[in-house]
C-alpha angles and dihedrals in degrees: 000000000000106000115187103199120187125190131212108355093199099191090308105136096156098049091054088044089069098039092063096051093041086058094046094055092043081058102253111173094193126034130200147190121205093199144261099107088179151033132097099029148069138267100024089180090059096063094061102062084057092052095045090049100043093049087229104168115230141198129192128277126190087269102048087052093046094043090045098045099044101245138166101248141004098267088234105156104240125136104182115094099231085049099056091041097065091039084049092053088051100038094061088041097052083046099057102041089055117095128233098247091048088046085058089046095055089044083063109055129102129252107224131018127210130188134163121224124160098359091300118119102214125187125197124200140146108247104006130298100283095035130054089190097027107136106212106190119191090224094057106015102100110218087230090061086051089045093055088052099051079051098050092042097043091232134146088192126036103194111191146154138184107101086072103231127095122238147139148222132203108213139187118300089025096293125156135213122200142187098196085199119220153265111222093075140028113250097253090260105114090258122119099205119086130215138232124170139257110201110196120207139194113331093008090066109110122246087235086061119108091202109063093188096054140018118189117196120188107213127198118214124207117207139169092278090170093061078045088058088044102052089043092047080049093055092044092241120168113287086226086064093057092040088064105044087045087048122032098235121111107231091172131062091014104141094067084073115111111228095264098058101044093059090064086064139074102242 
């Protein structure tokens, strides 16, 4: 079995517009969303359509439950104040620009996903499994603490998104975690494309693999990031918001980085 698996969407309809066609043509057979439709960017309404269309299967992110339930903020897990102020800006934005009949939709989805395919038991979720809004970063995330999750929640493969940034641990058993990344952002790296995930299974994993159970592939999408700008120009979003999508460098929700991470960035 071929999985393609994206992590938070933010707004970015033309970014996942691509993704799915890109996995298509990849030849996934499945395709999933780990949740955070929006965010950041414009048009929330507009990403939806895409997801209906296309049958990706989603679960719930902090946004889509805050944005679903009403509530005051996006549950996003930041503590510093320039932080929450930006997450604040796009939250209400997000918030009023989502229709009634797309908030109930995200109230309704489920938290966590599992599937079976090849003998692995894989579970997808947004944070982590016990955590909707839990950052796990690969500088400071032990391999025994994702061991002991794979353990609690009875998972080969632990699928999940938030931080932003795609990465992967091999655990013990031959267990796998995995942060899929997102679309909605580049990775702070000074690129403009942004990443999802293909997950290969039983006879599509490659021969050059050294897993023959499951092969995980981390695919950039490229996208038209300048209509992106525009649109978000257009819809008098924070500057700090475009400046990011044009250059690759995060310039908001920075100080969640772990030290690691943020030196790979600019700011």
């Amino acid at each position: 079995m071929q999985l393609a698996l994206f992590g938070g969407v933010y707004n970015n309809w033309l970014a996942l517009e691509s993704a799915i066609h890109d996995a298509r043509q990849r030849g996934a057979e499945q395709l999933f969303c780990l949740g955070d439709m929006g965010a950041f960017g414009p048009h929330p309404d507009r990403v939806f359509p895409l997801l209906h269309d296309h049958n990706v299967i989603c679960i719930q992110g902090n946004y889509d439950d805050s944005i679903g339930n009403d509530l005051s903020d996006c549950q996003c897990g930041y503590t510093d104040p320039r932080d929450n102020y930006f997450a604040q800006i796009s939250y209400e934005y997000t918030y009023e620009h989502t229709s009634p009949a797309n908030r109930a939709w995200l109230r309704d989805l489920p938290k966590e996903h599992r599937l079976e395919a090849d003998g692995l038991k894989m579970l997808l979720c947004h944070g982590s499994p016990r955590q909707t809004n839990e950052f796990l970063w690969e500088s400071t995330t032990s391999t025994h603490f994702l061991d002991s999750l794979a353990d609690d929640f009875n998972a080969d493969v632990i699928f999940a998104t938030h931080s932003g940034i795609h990465w992967q641990r091999r655990l013990d058993h031959g267990r796998r975690f995995v942060n899929v990344g997102v679309l909605g952002r580049p990775e702070n790296d000074g690129r403009t494309c942004v990443w999802y995930t293909l997950a290969r299974t039983g006879s599509d994993v490659s021969t050059d693999s050294d897993d023959p159970r499951l092969e995980i592939e981390f695919v950039p999408v490229e996208y038209d990031f300048a209509r992106l700008a525009a649109e978000m120009r257009a819809e008098s979003l924070p500057e700090e918001f475009v400046e990011t999508i044009c250059a690759g460098w995060w310039t908001t929700c920075l100080e969640v980085l772990p030290a690691k991470e943020r030196r790979r960035g600019r700011f």
